[in-house]
Each structure stands twice: as structure tokens, then as C-alpha cells.
XYZ file of C-alpha atoms in Angstrom:
262
model
C 16.662 27.855 -20.614
C 20.220 27.212 -21.650
C 22.981 29.250 -23.250
C 22.578 29.690 -26.964
C 25.170 30.850 -29.471
C 22.489 31.918 -31.948
C 19.934 34.712 -31.754
C 16.992 32.585 -30.653
C 15.847 32.587 -27.029
C 15.405 29.258 -25.257
C 13.467 30.816 -22.396
C 9.970 30.036 -23.673
C 7.374 29.137 -21.026
C 5.073 27.814 -23.765
C 7.360 24.793 -24.104
C 6.841 23.939 -20.450
C 3.154 24.850 -20.274
C 2.020 21.953 -22.454
C 4.108 19.526 -20.396
C 2.609 20.907 -17.173
C -0.895 20.552 -18.614
C -0.275 16.933 -19.599
C 0.865 16.075 -16.086
C -1.652 18.096 -14.058
C -4.747 17.702 -16.228
C -4.421 14.753 -18.605
C -2.793 12.463 -16.035
C -4.102 14.426 -13.083
C -1.491 15.248 -10.421
C -0.106 18.619 -9.345
C 1.094 20.315 -6.177
C -1.990 21.591 -4.344
C -2.369 25.387 -4.728
C -2.589 25.909 -0.959
C 0.109 23.481 0.173
C 3.264 24.424 2.061
C 6.492 22.661 1.163
C 4.783 20.384 -1.353
C 3.316 18.140 1.339
C -0.054 17.905 -0.378
C -0.974 17.299 -4.013
C -4.190 17.502 -5.968
C -5.257 14.364 -7.839
C -7.622 15.630 -10.540
C -7.591 13.576 -13.756
C -9.640 14.774 -16.756
C -10.614 11.761 -18.823
C -11.183 12.335 -22.538
C -14.757 12.054 -23.722
C -13.916 9.244 -26.138
C -11.215 6.579 -26.310
C -10.182 7.414 -29.873
C -7.125 9.497 -28.955
C -6.170 8.383 -25.455
C -6.818 5.249 -23.386
C -4.402 5.708 -20.464
C -2.137 8.264 -18.787
C 0.201 8.521 -15.812
C 2.509 10.982 -14.099
C 4.800 11.394 -11.081
C 4.989 14.577 -8.998
C 8.220 14.912 -7.058
C 8.132 16.791 -3.734
C 10.415 17.190 -0.685
C 8.450 14.452 1.113
C 8.677 11.979 -1.752
C 7.095 11.050 -5.077
C 3.334 11.225 -5.572
C 2.043 9.228 -8.550
C -1.157 8.688 -10.510
C -2.117 6.339 -13.334
C -5.460 5.695 -15.019
C -6.652 3.596 -17.942
C -9.838 2.637 -19.736
C -10.707 -1.039 -19.318
C -13.279 -3.290 -21.016
C -13.037 -1.322 -24.239
C -15.093 -2.807 -27.102
C -13.274 -4.610 -29.911
C -15.113 -2.454 -32.426
C -13.387 0.931 -32.315
C -16.432 2.593 -33.849
C -17.960 2.209 -30.364
C -15.183 4.251 -28.752
C -17.603 7.194 -28.885
C -20.520 5.542 -27.082
C -19.549 2.455 -25.053
C -19.860 1.965 -21.296
C -16.369 1.208 -19.978
C -14.472 0.866 -16.723
C -11.860 3.368 -15.585
C -9.201 2.090 -13.176
C -7.129 4.629 -11.249
C -4.059 4.054 -9.082
C -2.738 6.696 -6.658
C 0.431 6.746 -4.573
C 0.863 9.057 -1.559
C 4.306 8.879 0.118
C 4.822 8.812 3.909
C 4.523 12.319 5.330
C 2.362 13.486 2.442
C -1.357 13.808 1.774
C -3.534 14.148 -1.281
C -6.860 15.675 -2.262
C -8.866 13.580 -4.719
C -11.167 15.361 -7.152
C -12.784 13.304 -9.915
C -14.837 14.389 -12.941
C -18.588 14.227 -12.568
C -19.984 10.835 -13.620
C -20.964 10.728 -17.269
C -23.873 8.348 -16.638
C -26.489 7.901 -13.918
C -25.377 4.282 -13.581
C -21.735 5.215 -12.947
C -20.354 3.925 -9.631
C -17.013 4.901 -8.061
C -15.363 2.692 -5.455
C -12.020 3.076 -3.682
C -9.776 0.724 -1.734
C -6.329 1.246 -0.234
C -3.376 -0.349 1.492
C -1.003 1.172 4.022
C 1.614 -1.473 3.271
C 3.518 -0.183 0.262
C 4.800 -3.032 -1.978
C 8.254 -3.115 -3.550
C 8.157 0.003 -5.750
C 11.622 -0.551 -7.194
C 10.672 -4.022 -8.441
C 7.484 -2.606 -9.970
C 9.453 0.146 -11.725
C 11.968 -2.373 -13.072
C 9.164 -4.541 -14.460
C 7.460 -1.518 -16.052
C 10.745 -0.405 -17.631
C 11.344 -3.905 -18.982
C 7.906 -3.954 -20.625
C 8.446 -0.468 -22.037
C 11.863 -1.323 -23.498
C 10.336 -4.397 -25.115
C 7.650 -2.229 -26.743
C 10.313 0.176 -28.022
C 12.374 -2.693 -29.374
C 9.414 -3.924 -31.417
C 8.433 -0.443 -32.616
C 5.108 -0.418 -30.784
C 4.746 3.342 -30.819
C 2.319 5.728 -32.500
C 2.132 5.381 -36.272
C 0.302 8.670 -36.648
C 0.263 12.207 -35.308
C -2.256 15.025 -35.266
C -2.100 17.667 -37.993
C -4.281 20.714 -38.608
C -5.843 21.209 -42.043
C -6.054 24.977 -42.563
C -8.284 24.623 -45.610
C -10.873 22.371 -43.979
C -10.252 23.945 -40.551
C -10.177 20.565 -38.865
C -7.696 18.312 -37.096
C -6.907 14.938 -38.634
C -4.544 12.007 -38.053
C -1.508 11.901 -40.319
C -0.203 8.365 -40.840
C 3.509 7.600 -40.724
C 5.581 4.539 -41.618
C 7.708 5.122 -38.531
C 6.529 4.770 -34.946
C 6.547 8.052 -33.042
C 7.304 7.627 -29.357
C 6.307 4.638 -27.256
C 3.239 4.589 -25.027
C 4.026 2.721 -21.795
C 1.779 2.120 -18.805
C 2.708 3.135 -15.263
C 4.517 0.922 -12.770
C 1.524 1.410 -10.457
C -0.390 -1.225 -12.423
C 2.336 -3.783 -11.656
C 1.591 -3.591 -7.927
C -0.636 -6.341 -6.467
C -1.009 -5.674 -2.722
C -3.758 -6.845 -0.383
C -6.453 -4.190 -0.808
C -8.912 -3.092 1.861
C -12.647 -3.490 1.354
C -14.005 -1.145 -1.307
C -15.836 2.014 -0.229
C -18.413 3.717 -2.465
C -17.574 7.406 -2.979
C -20.019 8.086 -5.817
C -22.082 10.482 -3.709
C -18.984 12.508 -2.752
C -17.988 12.885 -6.389
C -21.495 13.876 -7.504
C -21.686 16.470 -4.704
C -18.231 17.760 -5.709
C -16.709 16.935 -2.356
C -12.952 16.420 -2.427
C -11.633 13.355 -0.591
C -8.532 13.681 1.579
C -6.033 10.849 1.221
C -3.349 9.929 3.735
C -0.132 8.084 2.909
C -0.624 4.803 1.085
C -1.525 3.190 -2.225
C -5.058 3.547 -3.611
C -7.067 1.683 -6.219
C -10.230 3.222 -7.694
C -12.667 1.506 -10.020
C -15.158 3.611 -11.978
C -17.799 1.405 -13.582
C -20.254 2.284 -16.347
C -18.290 5.323 -17.508
C -20.060 6.561 -20.653
C -17.879 7.446 -23.611
C -19.084 10.270 -25.834
C -18.110 11.969 -29.056
C -15.490 14.674 -28.694
C -16.425 18.304 -29.203
C -15.696 19.515 -32.710
C -14.358 22.947 -33.484
C -11.886 24.713 -35.711
C -8.908 23.941 -33.525
C -9.327 26.836 -31.107
C -11.251 26.658 -27.854
C -12.838 30.037 -28.506
C -14.448 28.803 -31.717
C -16.375 25.975 -30.052
C -19.920 27.369 -29.657
C -20.709 25.259 -26.582
C -18.400 27.425 -24.498
C -20.469 30.514 -25.265
C -23.875 28.923 -24.605
C -25.631 30.696 -21.691
C -26.408 27.343 -20.038
C -22.872 25.982 -20.343
C -21.481 24.778 -16.999
C -17.748 25.601 -16.846
C -17.210 23.724 -13.581
C -17.401 24.297 -9.845
C -14.869 27.132 -9.727
C -15.929 29.262 -12.686
C -19.726 29.427 -12.402
C -20.007 33.194 -11.949
C -18.900 34.729 -15.241
C -19.739 38.257 -13.982
C -17.380 38.152 -11.013
C -13.716 39.067 -10.987
C -13.240 37.546 -7.538
C -11.066 34.549 -8.320
C -10.606 31.509 -6.132
C -7.104 30.069 -6.239
C -8.487 26.853 -7.766
C -9.722 28.835 -10.783
C -6.218 28.739 -12.209
C -6.050 24.970 -11.840
C -9.434 24.559 -13.525
C -8.505 26.768 -16.462
C -5.184 24.986 -17.004
């Protein structure tokens, strides 16, 4: 918060909560709940069901040992956007773990039986500064040409539905991470599909990682009235809320419950 000469408080955690959610859940990096001194982070991206609203995300988590970073994007998207609800696409993920740090990788369960997840890495970190400069140059070029969002989400109280509101001006500029500008010599790919299906977290040492998720099935987003509590799927007795919230009758919380809920 900062000093204010008016009567309105600037100390509102709600303004930071959405930013924290975008970094830890949408992009997928946060300080691990059990770490000491920020030496370990949790890489846990939550991909959207469809590609209609979001096709890539990235974030950097600063710690005393250095910057951890994640970036992911949908690849091989169909030209026909009407297939953004049903197509089989590729998801590419880049992870950066600084020297002296470690990461735990937790990926969403595969959305198709044909989904395969492979990982490769390199211990030789390329020139990060050059990659950042190139990414910034591309981003500034997009801003210069007004390649931002020409719409934003609005809520229709009468229809009780969200919709996209078009604008003549571009709102913000979507820029991809510098991690995709790195082209090192990767190690041989290792298949970790079984680990992901069995919900086994993978421990990552320092280095740069490249993951390729093939045959990721896009689906239609859940529809509701704008509030999570009004989506009937979340009250269905057979609904699976995830590995850390299965027992709805227990008040014994695991520390990862908070991360899952966020």
C-alpha cells in the first residue's frame, strides 16, 4: 500500500491475489509451500480447456538463489478457430531452474489417452541476457504496431453470462517469454507420461528444460453464471477436485490444499 491523501485505503489484498493467481496457476510457478529460503519452487501450470481465451502464458519467480521461470504455449492450433474447443494440439513448456535451486514439476492429468509427455534438458545455460533483449525487441515491435487485445471480458447481469466486448483500441500487448528464444543443445527426450498419470511430482535440478505434450485434447469451457459456486459440476457427487481435496468430509488439510484451491 502507499500513502493516500483521500479516504480510500490502498491496502487491498484482493488487488494482489489475482496477480498471484495468474503467476502461480495460469503460468504455473510459485515458491514451494515447504521450501526454506525460496530454494525450491513448484512448477504447476493449469492449461485452459480451450484455446479461445488463452494460448500462452509465462512468469518469473524471483528468489534469493536466482530467478525461476516458466513459459508454455499451444502449438499446431487449427486455422479454423471453431475447432479451438475440440482439436488435438501440442503444448510446449520451458522451465528455468537457477544454480543452487531446485524445482518440483506437477502437470495436469492428460486430457486424452493418446497424450504423451516428454522432457529434455541442458545443464549449459545459454545467454539469458541476449534472449531477454530479443524478447523485449519483439514485444516493443508488437506494441508499436498496436498488436494488443481488441476486446475484454464483460459480465452481462441480465443474461448472467460473460461475453467479449470489442474495442477500437488495443488493450495491453501479449508477448511471449524469452525462454522460447533459447536454442541450446537438448539432451535425449525422456517419457514422463506415466509419472504424470500417477500424479508423481518430478524433481528438477538446476538447468533449462523443454517439455513437449503431444495430442493434448482441447475441450469446451465450463459454463456458469460467473461464480464458481453456481457451476453444478462442482457439486456433483462424482466430481474429482484433484489429488489434494478428495476427502470432502475431512478438515485435516495438507499444505498443498491451499495451492490447489488458489
